[in-house]
Coordinates of C-alpha atoms and ligand atoms in Angstrom, one line a residue:
X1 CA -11.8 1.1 10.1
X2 CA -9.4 -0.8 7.2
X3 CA -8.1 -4.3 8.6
X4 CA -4.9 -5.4 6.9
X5 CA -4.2 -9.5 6.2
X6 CA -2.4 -9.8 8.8
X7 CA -4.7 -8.2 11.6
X8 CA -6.8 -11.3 9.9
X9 CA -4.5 -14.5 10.1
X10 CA -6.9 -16.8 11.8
X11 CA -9.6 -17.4 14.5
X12 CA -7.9 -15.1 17.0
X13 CA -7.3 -12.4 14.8
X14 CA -10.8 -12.4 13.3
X15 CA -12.1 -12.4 17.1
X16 CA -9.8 -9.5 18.2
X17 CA -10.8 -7.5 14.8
X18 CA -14.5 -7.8 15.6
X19 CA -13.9 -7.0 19.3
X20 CA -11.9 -3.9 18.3
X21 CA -14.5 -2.7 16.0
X22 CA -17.5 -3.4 18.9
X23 CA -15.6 -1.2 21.3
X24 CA -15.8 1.7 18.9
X25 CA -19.4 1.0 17.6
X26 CA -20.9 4.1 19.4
X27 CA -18.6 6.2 16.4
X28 CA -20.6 4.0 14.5
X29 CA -18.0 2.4 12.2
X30 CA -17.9 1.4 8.6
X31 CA -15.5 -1.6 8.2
X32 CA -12.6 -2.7 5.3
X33 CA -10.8 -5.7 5.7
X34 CA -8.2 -7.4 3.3
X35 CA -8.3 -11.1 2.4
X36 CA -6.2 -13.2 5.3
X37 CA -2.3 -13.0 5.2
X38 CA -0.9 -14.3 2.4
X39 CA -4.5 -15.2 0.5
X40 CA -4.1 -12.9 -2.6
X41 CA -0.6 -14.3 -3.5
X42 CA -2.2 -17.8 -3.6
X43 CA -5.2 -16.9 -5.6
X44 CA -3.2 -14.6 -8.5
X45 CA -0.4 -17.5 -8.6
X46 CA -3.5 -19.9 -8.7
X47 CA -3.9 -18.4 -12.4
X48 CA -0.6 -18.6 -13.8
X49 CA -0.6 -22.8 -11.9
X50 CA -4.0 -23.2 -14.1
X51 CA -2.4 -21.6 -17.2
X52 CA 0.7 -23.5 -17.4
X53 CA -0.6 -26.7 -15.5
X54 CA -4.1 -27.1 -15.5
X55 CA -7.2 -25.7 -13.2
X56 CA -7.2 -28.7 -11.0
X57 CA -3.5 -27.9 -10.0
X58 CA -4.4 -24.3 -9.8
X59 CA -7.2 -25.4 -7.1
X60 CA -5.2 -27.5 -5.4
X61 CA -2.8 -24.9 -4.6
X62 CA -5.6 -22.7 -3.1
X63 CA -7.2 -26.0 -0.9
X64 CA -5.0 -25.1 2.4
X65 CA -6.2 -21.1 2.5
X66 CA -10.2 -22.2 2.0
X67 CA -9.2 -25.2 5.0
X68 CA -7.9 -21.9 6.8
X69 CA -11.3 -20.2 6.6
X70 CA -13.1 -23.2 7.5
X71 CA -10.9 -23.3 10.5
X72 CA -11.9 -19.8 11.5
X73 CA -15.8 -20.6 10.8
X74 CA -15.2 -23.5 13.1
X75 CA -13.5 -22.0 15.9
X76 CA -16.1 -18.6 16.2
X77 CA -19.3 -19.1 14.3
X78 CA -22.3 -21.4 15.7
X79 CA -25.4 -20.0 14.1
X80 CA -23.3 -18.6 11.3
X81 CA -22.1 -21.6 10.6
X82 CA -23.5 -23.0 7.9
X83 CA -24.0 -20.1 6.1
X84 CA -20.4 -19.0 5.6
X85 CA -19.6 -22.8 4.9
X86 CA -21.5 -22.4 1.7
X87 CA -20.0 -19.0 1.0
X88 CA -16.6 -20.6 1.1
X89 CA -17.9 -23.4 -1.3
X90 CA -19.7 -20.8 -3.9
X91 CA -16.0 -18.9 -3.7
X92 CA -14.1 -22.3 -4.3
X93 CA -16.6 -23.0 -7.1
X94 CA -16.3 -19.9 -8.9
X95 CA -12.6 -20.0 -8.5
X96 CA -12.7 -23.5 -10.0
X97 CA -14.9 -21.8 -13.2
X98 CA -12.3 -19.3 -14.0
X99 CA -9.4 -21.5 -13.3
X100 CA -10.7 -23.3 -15.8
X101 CA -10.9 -20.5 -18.2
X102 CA -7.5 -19.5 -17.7
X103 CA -6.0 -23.3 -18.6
X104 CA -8.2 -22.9 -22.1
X105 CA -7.0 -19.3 -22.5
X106 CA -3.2 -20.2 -22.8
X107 CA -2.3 -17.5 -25.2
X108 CA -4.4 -15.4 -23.5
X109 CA -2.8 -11.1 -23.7
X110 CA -1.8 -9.7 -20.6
X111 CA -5.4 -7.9 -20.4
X112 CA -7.0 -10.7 -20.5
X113 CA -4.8 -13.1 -17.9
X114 CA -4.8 -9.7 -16.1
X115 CA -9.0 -9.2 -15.8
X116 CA -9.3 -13.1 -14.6
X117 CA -6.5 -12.9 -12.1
X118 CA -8.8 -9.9 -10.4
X119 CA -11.9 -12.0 -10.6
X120 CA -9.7 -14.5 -8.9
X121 CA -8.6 -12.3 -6.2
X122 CA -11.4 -11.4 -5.5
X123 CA -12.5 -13.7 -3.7
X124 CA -10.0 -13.4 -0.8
X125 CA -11.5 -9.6 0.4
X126 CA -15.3 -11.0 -0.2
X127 CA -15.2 -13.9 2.0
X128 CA -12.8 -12.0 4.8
X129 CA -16.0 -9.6 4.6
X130 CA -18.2 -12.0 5.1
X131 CA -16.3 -13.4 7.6
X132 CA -15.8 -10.3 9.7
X133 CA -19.7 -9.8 9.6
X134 CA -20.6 -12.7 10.7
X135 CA -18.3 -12.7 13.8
X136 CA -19.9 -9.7 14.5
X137 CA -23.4 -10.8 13.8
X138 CA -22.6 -14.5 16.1
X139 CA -21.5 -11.8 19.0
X140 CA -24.8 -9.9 18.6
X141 CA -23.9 -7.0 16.9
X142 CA -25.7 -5.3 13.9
X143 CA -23.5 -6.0 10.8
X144 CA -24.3 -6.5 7.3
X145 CA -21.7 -7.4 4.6
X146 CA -21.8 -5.1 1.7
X147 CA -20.0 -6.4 -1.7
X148 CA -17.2 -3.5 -2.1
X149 CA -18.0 -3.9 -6.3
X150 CA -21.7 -2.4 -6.1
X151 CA -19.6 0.7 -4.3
X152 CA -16.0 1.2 -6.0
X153 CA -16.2 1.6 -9.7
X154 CA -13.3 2.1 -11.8
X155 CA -11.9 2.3 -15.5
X156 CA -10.8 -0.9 -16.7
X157 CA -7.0 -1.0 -16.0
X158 CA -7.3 -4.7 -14.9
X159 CA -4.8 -5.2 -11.8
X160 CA -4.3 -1.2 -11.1
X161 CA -7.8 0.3 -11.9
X162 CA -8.7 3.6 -11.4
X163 CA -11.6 4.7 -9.2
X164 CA -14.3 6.6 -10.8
X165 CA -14.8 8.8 -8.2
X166 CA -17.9 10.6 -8.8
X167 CA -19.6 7.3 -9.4
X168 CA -18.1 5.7 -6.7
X169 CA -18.7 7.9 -4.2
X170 CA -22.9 8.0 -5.4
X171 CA -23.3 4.6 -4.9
X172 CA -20.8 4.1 -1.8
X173 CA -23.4 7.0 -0.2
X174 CA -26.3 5.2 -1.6
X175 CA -25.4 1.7 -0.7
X176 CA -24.3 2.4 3.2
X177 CA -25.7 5.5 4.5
X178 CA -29.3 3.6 5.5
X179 CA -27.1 0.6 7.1
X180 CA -25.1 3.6 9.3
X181 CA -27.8 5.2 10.0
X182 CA -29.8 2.0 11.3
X183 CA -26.7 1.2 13.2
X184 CA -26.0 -1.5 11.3
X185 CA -22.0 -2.5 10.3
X186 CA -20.9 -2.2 7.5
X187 CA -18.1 -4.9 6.2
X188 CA -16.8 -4.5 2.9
X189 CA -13.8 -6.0 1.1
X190 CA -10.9 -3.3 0.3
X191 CA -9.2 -3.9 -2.8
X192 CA -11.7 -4.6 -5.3
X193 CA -14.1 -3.1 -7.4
X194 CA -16.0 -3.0 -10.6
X195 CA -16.2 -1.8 -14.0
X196 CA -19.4 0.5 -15.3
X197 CA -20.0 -3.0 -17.4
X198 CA -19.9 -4.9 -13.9
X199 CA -16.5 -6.5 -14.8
X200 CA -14.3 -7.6 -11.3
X201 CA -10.8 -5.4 -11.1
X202 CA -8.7 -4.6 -8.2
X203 CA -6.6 -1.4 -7.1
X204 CA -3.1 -2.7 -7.5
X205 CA -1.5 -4.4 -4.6
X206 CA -2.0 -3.3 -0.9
X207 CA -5.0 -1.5 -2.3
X208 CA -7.3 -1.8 1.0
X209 CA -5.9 0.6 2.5
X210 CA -7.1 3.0 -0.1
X211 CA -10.5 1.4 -0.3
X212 CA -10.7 2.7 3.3
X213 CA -9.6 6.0 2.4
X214 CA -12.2 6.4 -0.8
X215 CA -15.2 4.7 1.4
X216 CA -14.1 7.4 4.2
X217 CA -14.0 10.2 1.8
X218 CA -17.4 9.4 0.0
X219 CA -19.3 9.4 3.8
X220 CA -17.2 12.4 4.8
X221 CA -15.9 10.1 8.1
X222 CA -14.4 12.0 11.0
X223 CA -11.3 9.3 10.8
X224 CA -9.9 6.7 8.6
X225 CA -8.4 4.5 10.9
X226 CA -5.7 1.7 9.1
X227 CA -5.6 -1.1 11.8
X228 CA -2.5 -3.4 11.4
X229 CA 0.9 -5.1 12.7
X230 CA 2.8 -2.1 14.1
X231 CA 2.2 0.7 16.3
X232 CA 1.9 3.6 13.1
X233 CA 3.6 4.7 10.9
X234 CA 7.5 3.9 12.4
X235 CA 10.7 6.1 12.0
X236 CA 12.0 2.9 9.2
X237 CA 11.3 -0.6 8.5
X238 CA 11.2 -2.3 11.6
X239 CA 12.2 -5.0 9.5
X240 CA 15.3 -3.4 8.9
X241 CA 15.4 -1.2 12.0
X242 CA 14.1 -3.7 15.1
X243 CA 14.7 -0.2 17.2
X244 CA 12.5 1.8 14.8
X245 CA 9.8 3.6 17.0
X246 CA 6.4 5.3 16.8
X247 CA 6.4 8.8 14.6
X248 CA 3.1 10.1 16.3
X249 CA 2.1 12.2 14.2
X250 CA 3.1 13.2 10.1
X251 CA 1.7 15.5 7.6
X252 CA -0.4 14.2 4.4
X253 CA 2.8 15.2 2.2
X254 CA 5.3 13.3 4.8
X255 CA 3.3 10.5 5.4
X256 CA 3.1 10.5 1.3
X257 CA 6.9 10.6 0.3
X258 CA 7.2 7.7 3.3
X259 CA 4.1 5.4 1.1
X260 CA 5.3 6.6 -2.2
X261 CA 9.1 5.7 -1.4
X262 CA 8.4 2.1 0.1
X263 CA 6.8 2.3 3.7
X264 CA 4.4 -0.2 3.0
X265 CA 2.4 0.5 6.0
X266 CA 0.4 2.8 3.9
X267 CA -0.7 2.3 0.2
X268 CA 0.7 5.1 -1.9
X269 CA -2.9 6.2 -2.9
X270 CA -4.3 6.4 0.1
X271 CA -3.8 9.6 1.3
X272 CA -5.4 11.3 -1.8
X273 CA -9.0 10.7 -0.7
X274 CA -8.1 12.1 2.5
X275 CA -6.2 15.4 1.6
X276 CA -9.6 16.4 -0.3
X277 CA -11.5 16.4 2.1
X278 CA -9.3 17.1 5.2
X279 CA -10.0 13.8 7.1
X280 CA -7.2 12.3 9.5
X281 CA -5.9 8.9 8.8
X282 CA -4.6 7.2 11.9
X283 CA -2.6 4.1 11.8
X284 CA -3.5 2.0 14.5
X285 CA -2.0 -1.5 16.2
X286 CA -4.7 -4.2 15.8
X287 CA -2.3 -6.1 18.6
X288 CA -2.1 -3.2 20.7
X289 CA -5.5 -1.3 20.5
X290 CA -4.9 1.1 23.3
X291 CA -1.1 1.9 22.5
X292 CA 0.9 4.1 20.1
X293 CA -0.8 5.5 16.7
X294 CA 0.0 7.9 14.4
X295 CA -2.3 10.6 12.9
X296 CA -1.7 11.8 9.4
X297 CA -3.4 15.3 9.5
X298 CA -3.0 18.3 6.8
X299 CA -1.1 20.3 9.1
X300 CA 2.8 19.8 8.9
X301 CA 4.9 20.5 12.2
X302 CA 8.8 20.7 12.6
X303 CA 10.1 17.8 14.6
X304 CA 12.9 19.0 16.9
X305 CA 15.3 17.2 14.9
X306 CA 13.7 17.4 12.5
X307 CA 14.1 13.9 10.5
X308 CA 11.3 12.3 11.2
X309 CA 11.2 8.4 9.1
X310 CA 13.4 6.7 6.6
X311 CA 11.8 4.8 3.8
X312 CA 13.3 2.4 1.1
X313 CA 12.4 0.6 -1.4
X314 CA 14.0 -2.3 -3.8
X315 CA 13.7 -3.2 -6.8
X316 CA 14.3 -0.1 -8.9
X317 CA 16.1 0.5 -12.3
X318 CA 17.7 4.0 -12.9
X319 CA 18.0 4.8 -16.5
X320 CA 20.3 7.7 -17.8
X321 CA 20.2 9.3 -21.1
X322 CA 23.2 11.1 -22.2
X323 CA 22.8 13.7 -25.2
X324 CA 25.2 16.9 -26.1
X325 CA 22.2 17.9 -28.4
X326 CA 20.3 18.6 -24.6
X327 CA 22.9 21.7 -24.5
X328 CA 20.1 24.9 -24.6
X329 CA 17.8 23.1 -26.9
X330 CA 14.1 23.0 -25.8
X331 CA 12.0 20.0 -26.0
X332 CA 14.5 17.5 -24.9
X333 CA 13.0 16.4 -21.6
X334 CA 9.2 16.5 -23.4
X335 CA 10.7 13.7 -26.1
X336 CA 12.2 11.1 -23.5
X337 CA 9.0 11.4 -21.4
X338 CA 6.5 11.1 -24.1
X339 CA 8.1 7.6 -24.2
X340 CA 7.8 6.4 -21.1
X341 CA 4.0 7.9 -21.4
X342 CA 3.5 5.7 -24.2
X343 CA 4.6 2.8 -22.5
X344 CA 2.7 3.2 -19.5
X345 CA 5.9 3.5 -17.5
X346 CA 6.1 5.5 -14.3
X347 CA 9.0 7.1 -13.7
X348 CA 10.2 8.4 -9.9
X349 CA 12.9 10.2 -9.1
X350 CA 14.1 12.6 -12.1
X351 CA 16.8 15.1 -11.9
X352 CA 19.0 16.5 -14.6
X353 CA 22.3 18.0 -15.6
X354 CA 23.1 20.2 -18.6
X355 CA 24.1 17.4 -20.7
X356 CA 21.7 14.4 -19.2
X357 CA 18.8 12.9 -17.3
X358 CA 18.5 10.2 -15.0
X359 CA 15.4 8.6 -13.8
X360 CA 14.2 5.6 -11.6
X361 CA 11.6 3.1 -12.1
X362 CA 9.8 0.4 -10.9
X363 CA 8.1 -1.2 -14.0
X364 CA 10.7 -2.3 -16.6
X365 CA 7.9 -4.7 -18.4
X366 CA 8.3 -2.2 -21.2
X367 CA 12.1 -1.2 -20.5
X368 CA 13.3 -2.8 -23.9
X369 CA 11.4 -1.0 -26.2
X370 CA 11.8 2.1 -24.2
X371 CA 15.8 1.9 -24.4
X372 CA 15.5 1.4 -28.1
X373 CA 13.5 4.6 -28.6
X374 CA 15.8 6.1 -26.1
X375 CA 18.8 5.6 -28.4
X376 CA 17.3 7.8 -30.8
X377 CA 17.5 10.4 -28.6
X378 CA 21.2 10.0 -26.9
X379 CA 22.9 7.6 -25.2
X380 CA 21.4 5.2 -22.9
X381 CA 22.9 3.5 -20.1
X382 CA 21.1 1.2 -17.5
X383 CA 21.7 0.5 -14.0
X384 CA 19.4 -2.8 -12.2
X385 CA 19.3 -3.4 -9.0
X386 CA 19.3 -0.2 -7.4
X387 CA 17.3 0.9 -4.2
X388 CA 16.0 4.5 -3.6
X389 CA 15.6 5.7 0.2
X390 CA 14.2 8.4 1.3
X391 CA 14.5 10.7 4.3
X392 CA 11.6 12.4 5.0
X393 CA 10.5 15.9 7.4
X394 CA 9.2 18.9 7.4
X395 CA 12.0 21.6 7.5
X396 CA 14.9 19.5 6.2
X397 CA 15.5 21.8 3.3
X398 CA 15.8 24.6 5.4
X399 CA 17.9 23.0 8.0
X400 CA 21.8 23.3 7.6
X401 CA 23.6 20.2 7.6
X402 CA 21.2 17.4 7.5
X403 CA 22.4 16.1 4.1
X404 CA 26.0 16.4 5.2
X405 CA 25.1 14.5 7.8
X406 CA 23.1 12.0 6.1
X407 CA 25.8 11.1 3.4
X408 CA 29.2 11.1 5.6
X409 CA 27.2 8.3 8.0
X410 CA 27.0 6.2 4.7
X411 CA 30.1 7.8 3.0
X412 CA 31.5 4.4 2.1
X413 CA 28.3 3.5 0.3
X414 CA 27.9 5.1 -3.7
X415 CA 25.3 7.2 -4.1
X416 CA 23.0 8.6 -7.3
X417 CA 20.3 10.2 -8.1
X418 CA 19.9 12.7 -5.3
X419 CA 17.0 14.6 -5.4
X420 CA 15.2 17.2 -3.0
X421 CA 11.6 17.2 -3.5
X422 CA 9.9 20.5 -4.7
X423 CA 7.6 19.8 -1.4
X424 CA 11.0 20.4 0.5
X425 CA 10.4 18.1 3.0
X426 CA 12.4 14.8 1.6
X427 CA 15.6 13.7 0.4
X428 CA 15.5 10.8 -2.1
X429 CA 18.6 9.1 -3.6
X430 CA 19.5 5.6 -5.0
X431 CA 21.8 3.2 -4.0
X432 CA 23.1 -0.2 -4.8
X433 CA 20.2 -2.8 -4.3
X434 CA 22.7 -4.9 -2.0
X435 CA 23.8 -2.2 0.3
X436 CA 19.9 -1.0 0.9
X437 CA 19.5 -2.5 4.4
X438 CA 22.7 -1.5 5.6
X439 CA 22.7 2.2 5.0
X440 CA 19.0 2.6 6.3
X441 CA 19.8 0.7 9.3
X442 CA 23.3 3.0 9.7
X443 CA 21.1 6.3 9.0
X444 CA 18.2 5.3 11.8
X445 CA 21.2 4.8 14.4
X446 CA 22.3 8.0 13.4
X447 CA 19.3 10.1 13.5
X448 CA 17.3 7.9 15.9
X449 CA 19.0 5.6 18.3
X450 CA 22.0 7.6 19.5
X451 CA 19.6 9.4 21.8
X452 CA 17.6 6.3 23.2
X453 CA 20.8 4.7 24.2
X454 CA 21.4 7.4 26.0
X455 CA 17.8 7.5 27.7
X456 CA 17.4 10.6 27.7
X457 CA 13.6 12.1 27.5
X458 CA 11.0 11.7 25.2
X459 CA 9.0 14.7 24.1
X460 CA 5.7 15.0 22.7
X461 CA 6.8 13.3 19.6
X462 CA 7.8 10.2 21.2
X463 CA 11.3 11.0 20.2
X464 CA 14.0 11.4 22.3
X465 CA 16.0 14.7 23.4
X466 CA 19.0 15.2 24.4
X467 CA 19.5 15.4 27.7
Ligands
ADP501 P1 -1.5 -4.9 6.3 O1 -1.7 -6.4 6.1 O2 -2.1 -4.4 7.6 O3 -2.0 -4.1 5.2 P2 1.2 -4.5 5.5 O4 2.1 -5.7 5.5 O5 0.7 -4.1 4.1 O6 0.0 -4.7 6.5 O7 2.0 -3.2 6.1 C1 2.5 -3.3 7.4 C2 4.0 -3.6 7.3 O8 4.6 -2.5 6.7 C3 4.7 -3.7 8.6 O9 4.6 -5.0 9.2 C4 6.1 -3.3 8.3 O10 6.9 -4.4 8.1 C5 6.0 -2.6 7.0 N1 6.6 -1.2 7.0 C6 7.5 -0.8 6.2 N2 7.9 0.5 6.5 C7 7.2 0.8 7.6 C8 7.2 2.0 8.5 N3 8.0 3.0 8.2 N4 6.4 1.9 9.5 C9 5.6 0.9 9.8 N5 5.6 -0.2 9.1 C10 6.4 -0.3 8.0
LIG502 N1 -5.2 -8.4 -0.3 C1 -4.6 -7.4 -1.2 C2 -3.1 -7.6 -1.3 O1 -2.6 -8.5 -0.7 C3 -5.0 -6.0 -0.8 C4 -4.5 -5.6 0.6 O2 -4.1 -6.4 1.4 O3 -4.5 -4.4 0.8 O4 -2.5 -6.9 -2.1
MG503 MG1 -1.1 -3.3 3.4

């Protein structure tokens, strides 16, 4: 059972957490939390305030978030009390330690700034663990909490490391199965592990949810169950679409192409640990325990209209590289991607024409040098600001005139980029950055709410029919 930061805000989130995890204790739980809402950002811009101003600035910045776990010790824990008061203080003094590194360290590479901004953060999932067990504990429950880096080790790719999975799943088996089995607890921060030299490094951003999904995998769970703000997995952004509703149930590819293409309910990763081992994940409503979910199972099933979410996500770069030399030569495509491999870039969405390739990205840290290595090859142009959406469900390739409709609802809006995935169950193109929001909202009121308004049933998807 993963809790996200913002199923732990404060005192009444912390309580409702630990209540919902009591209720299931027979299924006898392990338990992930993130640090509370909004933590991490503090404590990784904490380093950059203590490299440019000073530690004590850098501290200072961080004094409201430890006031707001005080606050939460305060309002729930009597006889834990005092104990989590001097976790809070060990965290705010080993904070202050490596704040103070990073003001000496002003030149300090990327690595480096990089390794001490995950010892940093760090200390937002370990005292939300402790936290969360000691709630539990003060209500008389069995819970013990477990530090995440004796379970998750990784390579050393500070700020995106890699679980070691062999390794990790030894000493996650090692380290909980007598707790489990004594029915105690165990609470353990997502998002952070450690290297085989016992250095601190996190999983890239968002990364408790595929914590949950590693710990689940290494004790061969029945579920891994992601408790956060919204009722599942939802046909868009509810940010972006306020009607978006419940999808009850996706496949591990759909629910993939949703996390990989912005649906930030779900980590990108976390559905690997799963796949292997054929465990659900179920994304469940921390404020709603006993309402809507939706199960991620390996098993893919035709909706009967067979869209079944729109994802998006901002802040791309498409790059295009122009050559005539691409004409029947071999070797082409293997020369622009060994650059991006050497930079470490990731590319996304790739398709090509006989004469040219275009690609999205995320990461343009290292899109300079890339360009100029590109030139060599053909001529490169660049377009910022771009968004790629994604319309994902099983059967849209082999259903006739779902892309026509997609693209005459937002026929005013230019399009690139359009690709169909080899797994045939998405359609990903890009747009302009600044007309994002609109066309998702236009294509859920096309493929979602004309049939609501008309209230017509729902079937066993939760979607509506016609009537
Ligand atoms: P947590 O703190 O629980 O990890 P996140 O903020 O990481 O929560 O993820 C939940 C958020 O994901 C939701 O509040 C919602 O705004 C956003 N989101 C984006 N796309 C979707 C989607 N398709 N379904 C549900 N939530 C989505
Ligand atoms: N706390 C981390 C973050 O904000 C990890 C997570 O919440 O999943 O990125
Ligand atoms: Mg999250």
């Amino acid at each position: 059972m993963k809790f996200g930061g913002t199923s732990l805000e404060g005192a009444t989130a912390f309580q409702n957490a630990a209540r919902i995890v009591a209720e299931r204790i027979e299924r006898r739980p392990v338990v992930v939390v993130s640090a509370m809402a909004r933590f991490t950002d503090a404590l990784i811009a904490s380093v950059k305030e203590a490299a440019t101003v000073g530690a004590d600035a850098g501290l200072a910045s961080l004094e409201k978030h430890f006031d707001r776990h005080s606050r939460v010790i305060d309002a729930l824990l009597s006889k834990e009390g005092d104990r989590l008061r001097q976790l809070v203080e060990q965290g705010r003094a080993e904070i202050r330690d490596l704040l103070k590194t990073a003001a000496t360290e002003q030149n300090a590479d990327r690595w480096r700034r990089k390794a001490l901004e995950d010892a940093v953060a760090s200390n937002g999932e370990r005292l939300s663990a402790a936290l969360l067990a000691a709630v539990l504990l003060e209500n008389n429950y069995s819970a013990c909490d477990v530090d995440a880096r004796c379970c998750v080790v990784t390579d050393d790719e500070f700020g995106c490391a890699a679980p070691l999975m062999t390794e990790t799943f030894a000493n996650t088996q090692a380290q909980l199965r007598s707790l489990i089995e004594s029915s105690c607890v165990p609470v353990l921060g997502g998002f952070i592990g450690s290297t085989v030299t016992g250095e601190t490094t996190t999983l890239g951003r968002g990364g408790s949810d595929y914590t949950a999904a590693i710990i689940g995998a290494a004790l061969d769970s029945e579920e891994i169950q992601i408790w956060t703000d919204v009722p599942g997995v939802l046909t868009a952004d509810p940010r972006v679409a306020p009607k978006a509703r419940t999808v009850p149930r996706l496949s591990f590819a759909e629910a993939s192409e949703l996390a990989y293409f912005g649906a930030r309910v779900l980590h990108p990763k976390t559905l690997h640990p799963a796949v292997e081992r054929d465990i659900p994940v179920r994304i469940c409503n921390s404020r709603a325990p006993d309402g809507r979910s939706t199960v991620v199972v390996g098993e893919s099933e035709m909706s009967p209209q067979t869209v079944k979410a729109i994802a998006h996500k901002t802040g791309v770069t498409t790059v295009q590289i122009t050559s005539a030399r691409m004409l029947g030569a071999y070797g082409f495509l293997r020369a622009i991607f060994e650059i991006f491999d050497k930079y470490r870039t990731a590319v996304d969405v790739v398709t090509t024409s006989e004469v040219s390739v275009s690609l999205s990205l995320d990461d343009t840290s290292a899109l300079p040098t890339i360009v100029a290595e590109l030139e060599k090859l053909g001529t490169v142009s660049i377009e910022e600001e771009r968004a790629i959406l994604c319309i994902v469900g099983e059967g849209l390739r082999s259903t006739p005139g779902i892309a026509a409709r997609i693209f005459s609802t937002i026929s005013d809006i230019n399009v690139s980029l359009i690709s169909q995935g080899a797994s045939r169950i998405n359609l990903t193109f890009a747009v302009e950055e600044a007309r994002a929001r609109e066309a998702v909202m236009r294509l859920h009121k096309e493929f979602f709410e004309q049939l609501t308004e008309e209230h017509t049933p729902i079937d066993e998807w939760g979607l509506s029919l016609p009537a």
